[in-house]
XYZ file of C-alpha atoms in Angstrom:
569
model
C -16.846 21.930 42.724
C -19.154 21.681 40.581
C -19.734 22.902 36.800
C -22.485 25.742 38.305
C -19.699 27.033 41.470
C -17.211 27.299 39.241
C -19.220 29.414 36.978
C -20.143 31.508 39.705
C -16.460 31.776 41.150
C -14.478 32.122 37.697
C -17.713 34.401 36.032
C -17.240 31.716 33.348
C -20.342 30.298 31.921
C -21.224 26.788 32.912
C -22.062 25.504 29.127
C -17.837 26.845 28.302
C -17.218 24.018 30.626
C -18.347 21.165 28.981
C -15.676 20.050 25.754
C -16.263 17.805 22.891
C -14.635 14.350 23.597
C -12.850 13.519 20.096
C -13.271 9.666 20.675
C -16.958 9.402 21.834
C -18.045 12.179 19.361
C -20.245 13.824 22.882
C -19.661 17.077 25.194
C -17.944 15.825 28.453
C -17.602 18.178 32.163
C -13.626 19.463 32.092
C -12.522 19.064 35.615
C -9.401 21.624 35.664
C -9.075 25.188 33.880
C -6.853 22.794 31.040
C -8.209 22.711 27.883
C -6.910 19.126 28.171
C -9.310 16.574 29.795
C -8.188 13.960 32.178
C -7.439 10.634 31.801
C -10.542 9.640 34.185
C -13.193 12.038 32.817
C -12.454 10.552 29.144
C -12.165 6.927 31.072
C -15.598 6.722 33.068
C -18.615 5.088 32.389
C -21.704 7.510 32.299
C -23.612 7.477 35.623
C -27.140 6.939 35.573
C -28.780 9.944 37.833
C -31.509 8.318 40.226
C -35.107 9.302 39.497
C -36.188 12.857 40.576
C -38.808 14.804 40.343
C -39.571 18.062 38.427
C -38.902 19.583 41.366
C -35.785 17.841 41.923
C -34.526 18.708 38.836
C -34.674 22.394 38.865
C -32.719 22.200 42.002
C -29.119 23.216 41.426
C -27.125 20.227 41.723
C -23.807 18.177 40.197
C -25.791 16.013 37.911
C -28.303 19.125 36.540
C -28.178 19.522 32.901
C -26.101 22.197 31.446
C -27.896 24.159 28.526
C -26.828 22.697 25.336
C -25.208 19.602 26.922
C -25.396 16.522 24.689
C -27.366 13.926 26.607
C -25.296 11.461 28.344
C -27.518 9.973 30.452
C -28.365 6.159 30.419
C -31.466 5.278 28.599
C -34.854 4.736 30.341
C -36.855 0.886 30.607
C -37.885 1.441 27.090
C -33.879 1.573 25.503
C -34.639 5.520 24.986
C -32.871 8.406 26.653
C -34.792 11.020 29.161
C -36.316 14.129 27.314
C -35.158 17.420 27.791
C -36.540 19.168 30.293
C -40.072 20.558 29.349
C -39.966 24.615 28.514
C -35.881 24.814 28.436
C -34.674 25.846 25.214
C -32.542 23.731 23.059
C -29.304 24.058 22.073
C -28.395 24.517 18.089
C -25.973 21.563 17.136
C -22.533 22.788 16.241
C -21.467 21.819 13.114
C -19.232 18.968 12.611
C -15.320 19.316 12.594
C -15.104 18.320 9.352
C -17.387 21.484 7.992
C -16.030 23.715 10.520
C -12.165 22.618 8.650
C -13.774 23.082 5.528
C -15.109 26.467 5.826
C -12.021 27.927 7.907
C -9.773 26.250 4.622
C -12.000 28.010 2.146
C -11.614 31.053 3.782
C -8.003 30.962 4.149
C -7.619 30.336 0.189
C -9.701 32.839 -0.880
C -7.981 35.160 1.602
C -5.152 33.593 -0.472
C -6.145 34.032 -3.911
C -7.439 37.603 -3.061
C -3.699 38.517 -1.944
C -2.157 36.787 -4.599
C -4.181 38.808 -7.542
C -3.188 41.883 -5.544
C 0.438 40.936 -4.993
C 0.478 40.683 -8.480
C -1.421 43.633 -9.824
C 1.487 45.268 -7.661
C 4.158 43.613 -9.506
C 2.534 44.418 -12.607
C 2.072 48.165 -11.796
C 5.398 48.533 -10.854
C 6.521 47.196 -13.668
C 4.343 48.781 -16.209
C 5.667 52.259 -14.968
C 9.207 51.335 -15.503
C 8.576 51.098 -19.145
C 8.983 54.065 -21.577
C 6.457 53.945 -24.470
C 6.170 56.130 -27.437
C 2.802 55.793 -29.595
C 4.026 55.189 -33.436
C 1.972 55.233 -36.150
C 2.592 51.896 -37.763
C 3.113 49.543 -35.109
C 0.895 46.890 -34.022
C -2.064 47.884 -31.167
C -3.181 44.446 -29.886
C 0.184 42.421 -29.344
C 1.050 40.138 -31.430
C -0.935 37.086 -32.818
C 0.028 33.423 -31.618
C -0.932 32.060 -35.142
C 1.531 34.528 -36.974
C 5.056 35.418 -37.672
C 6.379 37.737 -35.974
C 8.545 40.703 -37.022
C 10.531 43.088 -34.022
C 13.084 45.362 -34.774
C 15.682 46.051 -31.794
C 17.099 49.328 -31.813
C 19.847 49.992 -29.914
C 20.283 53.737 -29.745
C 23.887 55.799 -29.271
C 21.906 58.630 -27.308
C 24.298 59.343 -24.326
C 21.887 58.932 -21.313
C 22.480 57.176 -18.429
C 24.731 57.773 -15.023
C 28.745 57.697 -16.704
C 27.916 57.757 -20.361
C 28.923 61.414 -20.934
C 32.097 59.682 -21.347
C 31.647 57.966 -24.130
C 31.785 61.245 -26.801
C 29.215 63.097 -28.417
C 27.431 63.642 -24.915
C 24.570 65.922 -27.076
C 23.881 63.180 -29.043
C 19.974 62.709 -29.383
C 20.346 58.917 -30.652
C 21.261 57.189 -34.018
C 20.029 54.213 -34.675
C 23.184 53.008 -34.064
C 22.686 49.112 -33.812
C 19.452 47.740 -35.783
C 18.042 44.197 -35.930
C 14.974 42.821 -37.601
C 14.558 39.847 -35.166
C 11.796 37.376 -37.018
C 10.079 34.707 -35.486
C 8.587 32.282 -37.848
C 4.569 31.379 -37.751
C 5.286 27.776 -36.037
C 8.042 28.801 -33.888
C 10.551 26.521 -34.591
C 13.309 29.437 -35.988
C 14.033 32.931 -35.966
C 16.355 35.248 -37.663
C 17.982 37.998 -36.149
C 19.480 40.501 -38.807
C 21.166 43.578 -38.062
C 21.163 46.403 -40.656
C 24.740 48.315 -40.078
C 24.330 51.922 -39.055
C 26.414 53.152 -42.639
C 24.423 51.330 -45.583
C 23.407 54.426 -47.795
C 19.538 54.076 -47.721
C 16.310 55.460 -48.631
C 14.539 56.828 -45.582
C 10.706 57.311 -46.486
C 8.381 60.597 -45.376
C 7.459 59.453 -41.745
C 4.263 60.296 -39.756
C 5.215 61.021 -36.156
C 2.783 62.304 -32.666
C 3.355 64.830 -30.481
C 1.928 66.495 -27.831
C 0.529 68.930 -30.448
C -1.168 66.314 -32.737
C 0.814 64.612 -36.189
C 2.934 65.876 -38.357
C 4.924 63.903 -41.046
C 8.360 64.669 -41.521
C 10.332 64.539 -45.033
C 12.204 62.114 -46.060
C 15.609 62.272 -46.877
C 17.543 59.839 -49.997
C 21.044 58.380 -50.334
C 21.530 58.301 -46.573
C 23.227 56.552 -44.185
C 20.483 54.509 -42.269
C 21.884 55.126 -38.964
C 19.695 59.120 -39.952
C 16.425 56.935 -39.761
C 15.993 57.755 -35.821
C 15.904 60.668 -33.662
C 17.867 63.159 -37.072
C 14.972 65.570 -37.500
C 12.520 64.544 -34.979
C 12.231 60.857 -36.043
C 10.744 58.669 -33.942
C 11.403 54.074 -34.428
C 7.973 54.156 -36.069
C 10.410 56.063 -39.178
C 12.694 53.637 -38.425
C 10.414 50.886 -38.993
C 8.728 52.407 -42.185
C 13.004 52.543 -43.771
C 13.018 48.700 -42.289
C 10.225 48.060 -44.630
C 10.923 50.300 -47.615
C 14.379 48.177 -47.546
C 13.432 44.943 -46.714
C 9.974 44.321 -47.893
C 9.159 43.490 -44.483
C 6.192 44.834 -42.142
C 7.536 45.375 -38.679
C 5.129 44.659 -36.141
C 7.044 46.421 -32.828
C 9.771 47.636 -31.944
C 11.984 47.618 -28.807
C 14.658 50.160 -28.540
C 17.340 50.470 -25.716
C 20.649 52.750 -24.877
C 24.003 51.813 -23.249
C 22.571 51.047 -19.839
C 19.811 48.371 -20.992
C 23.833 46.525 -21.830
C 25.339 47.068 -18.690
C 22.069 46.405 -16.332
C 20.912 43.589 -17.908
C 23.905 42.208 -17.743
C 24.742 42.681 -14.243
C 21.453 41.190 -13.420
C 21.713 37.777 -14.993
C 25.287 37.683 -13.363
C 27.275 38.375 -15.918
C 27.672 36.902 -20.098
C 30.755 34.532 -21.025
C 32.570 36.162 -24.539
C 36.067 34.525 -26.271
C 38.786 36.555 -27.235
C 41.656 35.184 -29.921
C 43.875 37.325 -28.633
C 44.418 40.190 -26.721
C 42.613 43.763 -26.867
C 43.639 46.527 -25.766
C 41.015 49.034 -27.060
C 41.553 52.612 -26.545
C 38.301 54.120 -27.396
C 35.746 51.180 -26.116
C 38.031 51.158 -23.111
C 38.149 47.322 -23.433
C 41.433 45.499 -21.840
C 41.197 41.572 -21.681
C 43.214 38.929 -22.534
C 42.863 36.369 -25.177
C 40.710 33.170 -23.954
C 36.878 33.550 -22.093
C 35.737 36.015 -19.723
C 32.902 36.826 -17.831
C 31.618 40.486 -18.635
C 29.194 42.544 -17.060
C 28.149 46.112 -16.647
C 30.451 48.823 -18.292
C 33.150 46.150 -19.010
C 30.049 44.803 -21.268
C 28.952 47.452 -22.898
C 33.404 48.328 -24.328
C 32.566 44.767 -24.890
C 30.006 45.888 -27.381
C 31.396 48.790 -28.124
C 34.598 47.874 -29.399
C 35.394 47.837 -33.266
C 38.773 49.371 -34.120
C 40.662 46.135 -31.680
C 39.000 43.073 -34.082
C 38.407 42.549 -37.666
C 38.856 44.926 -39.873
C 38.526 47.804 -37.300
C 35.222 49.326 -39.148
C 31.091 48.705 -38.326
C 30.527 45.424 -39.784
C 33.000 44.093 -37.263
C 31.667 45.734 -34.378
C 28.416 43.908 -35.814
C 29.876 40.302 -35.645
C 31.224 40.693 -32.449
C 27.794 42.465 -30.412
C 25.902 39.102 -32.552
C 28.703 36.641 -30.603
C 27.609 38.793 -27.594
C 23.695 38.502 -27.655
C 24.528 34.447 -29.019
C 25.493 34.320 -25.735
C 23.352 36.874 -23.545
C 20.315 34.474 -25.115
C 22.304 31.224 -23.838
C 22.833 32.419 -20.339
C 18.787 33.934 -19.772
C 17.187 30.503 -21.088
C 20.046 28.711 -18.655
C 18.769 27.044 -15.848
C 20.552 29.024 -13.470
C 18.696 32.085 -15.001
C 16.123 30.435 -14.855
C 15.437 29.065 -11.437
C 16.890 31.782 -9.649
C 13.740 34.327 -8.768
C 16.431 37.014 -8.317
C 17.467 37.129 -11.229
C 14.710 37.091 -12.732
C 13.196 39.893 -10.812
C 16.471 41.807 -11.749
C 16.280 40.955 -15.500
C 13.006 42.358 -15.303
C 13.552 45.510 -13.494
C 16.067 45.992 -15.609
C 15.041 45.198 -19.290
C 11.830 47.380 -17.997
C 13.317 50.482 -16.870
C 15.902 49.733 -19.607
C 13.012 49.454 -22.152
C 11.567 51.998 -25.281
C 8.700 50.249 -26.732
C 5.603 51.242 -28.731
C 1.919 51.085 -27.022
C 1.039 48.138 -28.888
C 3.667 46.254 -26.313
C 3.692 49.400 -23.868
C 2.687 46.549 -20.714
C 4.471 44.235 -18.486
C 1.834 41.305 -19.507
C 1.843 41.868 -23.607
C 5.873 41.482 -23.159
C 5.195 38.674 -20.954
C 3.258 37.453 -23.636
C 5.740 38.250 -26.121
C 8.570 36.264 -24.354
C 6.656 33.491 -23.654
C 6.361 32.785 -27.558
C 10.031 33.419 -28.251
C 11.166 31.427 -25.529
C 9.497 28.263 -27.420
C 12.327 28.995 -29.997
C 15.594 26.872 -29.512
C 18.663 28.078 -29.405
C 20.433 26.791 -32.382
C 17.671 27.992 -34.260
C 18.177 31.436 -33.395
C 20.737 32.540 -36.513
C 22.226 35.757 -36.885
C 23.573 37.073 -40.101
C 24.233 40.503 -41.869
C 22.700 42.669 -44.688
C 24.968 41.873 -47.242
C 26.344 45.124 -48.405
C 29.997 46.272 -50.758
C 31.881 48.942 -49.525
C 31.386 52.680 -51.013
C 33.581 54.505 -53.038
C 33.958 57.212 -50.298
C 35.268 54.430 -47.821
C 32.984 55.074 -45.195
C 29.731 53.912 -46.025
C 28.896 50.602 -47.524
C 26.112 49.470 -49.910
C 23.509 47.002 -50.488
C 24.390 44.125 -52.356
C 21.234 43.566 -54.016
C 21.914 40.106 -55.759
C 22.524 38.561 -52.163
C 20.596 40.751 -50.129
C 16.919 40.099 -51.869
C 16.882 36.155 -51.812
C 17.691 37.125 -48.179
C 14.838 39.512 -47.398
C 12.735 36.978 -49.201
C 12.978 33.880 -46.811
C 12.548 36.135 -44.270
C 8.877 37.311 -46.272
C 8.598 33.968 -46.536
C 8.663 32.625 -43.215
C 11.739 30.639 -44.056
C 14.274 29.637 -41.409
C 18.460 29.796 -42.257
C 18.514 26.581 -40.002
C 17.806 23.022 -41.366
C 14.362 22.673 -39.187
C 13.144 19.323 -39.925
C 9.363 20.609 -40.918
C 10.496 22.634 -43.457
C 12.224 20.036 -45.185
C 9.798 17.832 -44.381
C 7.335 20.295 -46.108
C 9.943 21.319 -49.248
C 9.424 17.949 -50.156
C 6.128 17.799 -50.342
C 5.832 20.237 -52.734
C 8.384 18.460 -54.831
C 6.530 15.568 -54.741
C 3.458 17.172 -55.399
C 2.430 19.863 -58.607
C 5.928 19.982 -58.904
C 7.169 16.769 -59.591
C 7.072 15.784 -63.141
C 8.794 17.302 -66.804
C 9.193 20.544 -68.212
C 9.156 22.402 -71.150
C 11.223 24.817 -72.598
C 11.973 27.986 -72.143
C 11.339 29.132 -75.104
C 7.924 26.914 -75.063
C 6.461 28.515 -72.200
C 3.136 30.950 -72.876
C 2.259 32.729 -70.786
C -0.543 36.357 -70.342
C 1.154 37.899 -67.329
C -2.007 40.278 -65.127
C -1.579 42.858 -62.270
C -3.360 41.575 -59.235
C -0.425 43.408 -56.961
C -0.483 46.765 -55.298
C 2.992 47.179 -56.807
C 2.336 49.428 -59.443
C 4.161 48.273 -63.127
C 4.758 45.143 -62.206
C 3.072 42.838 -64.723
C 5.674 44.801 -66.874
C 8.482 44.508 -65.405
C 7.797 40.821 -65.255
C 7.594 40.561 -68.667
C 10.855 42.219 -69.838
C 12.494 39.888 -66.556
C 11.234 36.770 -68.476
C 12.012 37.915 -71.941
C 15.243 39.616 -71.842
C 16.608 37.137 -69.111
C 14.479 34.276 -69.062
C 14.093 33.480 -72.618
C 10.529 33.341 -72.065
C 9.346 34.909 -75.176
C 6.188 33.432 -75.799
C 4.699 36.332 -72.546
C 2.356 38.926 -72.823
C 1.487 42.126 -70.544
C -2.183 42.276 -69.624
C -2.340 44.653 -67.423
C -4.361 45.221 -64.114
C -5.958 42.214 -63.071
C -9.538 42.571 -62.320
C -8.714 42.394 -59.051
C -6.615 42.326 -56.270
C -5.158 39.572 -55.007
C -3.388 38.191 -52.114
C -1.109 35.532 -53.365
C -0.014 35.181 -57.022
C -1.848 32.295 -59.115
C -0.972 30.901 -62.499
C -4.127 28.610 -63.730
C -2.749 26.575 -66.521
C -4.793 23.688 -68.523
C -3.586 19.979 -67.803
C -1.821 19.240 -71.185
C 0.378 22.904 -69.979
C 1.723 21.171 -67.325
C 4.865 20.735 -68.332
C 5.296 24.825 -68.760
C 3.877 25.562 -65.786
C 6.239 23.549 -63.663
C 8.908 25.879 -65.847
C 7.324 28.987 -65.072
C 6.916 27.969 -61.425
C 11.062 27.071 -61.458
C 12.045 30.452 -62.936
C 9.953 32.479 -61.049
C 10.272 30.445 -57.588
C 6.315 29.994 -57.346
C 5.016 27.665 -54.436
C 2.664 24.266 -55.483
C 0.387 26.144 -53.727
C 0.167 28.793 -56.110
C -0.358 26.370 -58.769
C -4.149 26.412 -60.034
C -4.756 23.241 -62.913
C -8.208 23.554 -65.112
C -9.716 20.634 -66.090
C -10.361 20.843 -69.929
C -6.559 21.347 -72.200
C -5.965 24.562 -74.002
C -6.204 24.958 -77.468
C -4.287 26.743 -80.165
C -2.530 29.761 -78.816
C -4.008 29.901 -75.492
C -2.204 30.390 -72.630
C -1.359 30.404 -69.367
C -2.182 33.445 -66.890
C -0.111 34.494 -64.644
C -1.687 36.862 -61.689
C 0.818 38.996 -59.649
C -0.870 38.909 -56.367
C 0.162 41.221 -53.228
C 3.071 38.556 -52.085
C 4.984 39.804 -55.322
C 7.996 41.373 -54.423
C 9.618 41.996 -57.889
C 10.455 40.458 -61.301
C 12.851 37.688 -60.319
C 12.309 37.940 -56.816
C 11.652 34.206 -55.485
C 7.947 34.184 -54.012
C 8.546 31.391 -51.998
C 11.980 32.108 -51.069
C 15.291 30.398 -51.551
C 15.060 27.497 -49.636
C 18.703 28.481 -47.810
C 20.749 31.747 -47.597
C 23.321 32.363 -50.325
C 26.640 31.444 -50.241
C 28.973 34.145 -48.377
C 26.017 36.007 -45.840
C 27.283 36.009 -42.603
C 25.566 34.168 -39.886
C 26.227 33.452 -36.519
C 24.522 30.651 -34.910
C 22.959 31.413 -31.233
C 23.645 28.309 -29.289
C 27.482 28.121 -30.230
C 29.971 30.079 -28.929
C 32.589 32.204 -31.396
C 36.099 34.259 -30.274
C 36.475 37.138 -31.906
C 38.955 37.360 -33.934
């Protein structure tokens, strides 16, 4: 059958019977119903038709030109090809296979991109819907800044919400700040300090502003009360705990994350358990922990029992429980950063699901995209440079509460304020060395020879007077004077001195804990009784508190490095 008769029999357009031969690049007649050409068809040489009259060409024949067919006729006497029949429409040349492939690939790529974008949007929507947020006064509104240190307040509340948690007693509790950790991440992301604040620490809770559906209201502060009452009591929200921490430590808190008992249970289950170590057998009827000495992997209810244990470890109080919690959190950090977790999509999904459902955060970081960005920044810190520490305290006379050990606590707070690591970081050591080799290198005058006029350019009322009193009574700098308020406020404390007062400047810098950047040498020598000018800035934290922060934590401060496993005793 010819192409015409096949088309008539099968109601197929004759042009459809011509297929592209990939070897020649030409269209050829398909001889059977298959899409494949026969070997005879693909290998046969093109035939030269006999000359025909225009009438003959109009007569149907097997050799008739099919509309849209590429010419396969032999060349004419002049080497050309037979021109197409006059008046017959020439079929548009099809796109090349390469162009078709590019168009097809581009369409698929666009579809994949759109699908991925929709998928990511749905995932974000899903996790965003899990999050609980609280709009608190004082919390950052734009997430965080990558070129600045970050201070996150992690609050573990003892509220008994969640399935099975009523059995732990006090089921009607509104929730206190039971476990509170100030998590400071350095500006350069090389280190972090996690400072635990004892719940039974006696401190002052300032007046705080809270936001409700009826507007805002101020909740009166309380003096000399337990720290844990900064949350829940009298309607206080996490913002009140944030302000209490700032008043206690001098560190401004950027954001908070709050979790209840369920967070421990669900997050440990999501990562497949957390390894803990006990130096002895523990059977605690209060926390319901029952484990033998040695290493164990705990999750769910057993993990919660572990972090709630206190009567069976250490001295049996809250300070001992803080230590076991720090050991647990160190292990959790190691597990979350392990390849076993990071390489498992299911674990990562479960962890994100558990965390977003368990956490309550401020609106500044109340979106999964912001938490993701924050997590990426935190992940840059090596666990060996994450140090857990506890606010230094001394026992109170009542035997149930503790008081701040100011001699050790203030230097520790100063280290966080000045972004100083509790671990030895190479860059930090090099910076300290460079400072010593600069302006602070040289001889020192005796304290009795230092002559300085003190100005207050800080936000602390009476700062110049308290500094003067400290210099004269405790440091022997008798040739000092109080000049009152400076002409304007300064962000940083400065010490201006003449070239012939350099030895006095170095001595005062030692006493005050001034960084080399605070020293501003002049060009003309001082004359007679002319004094140096010390202007206290916004970085002033109190008389006797080093502005640079001490080089290392005071002796006796309890610390745990996150990369080390410690067995609870």
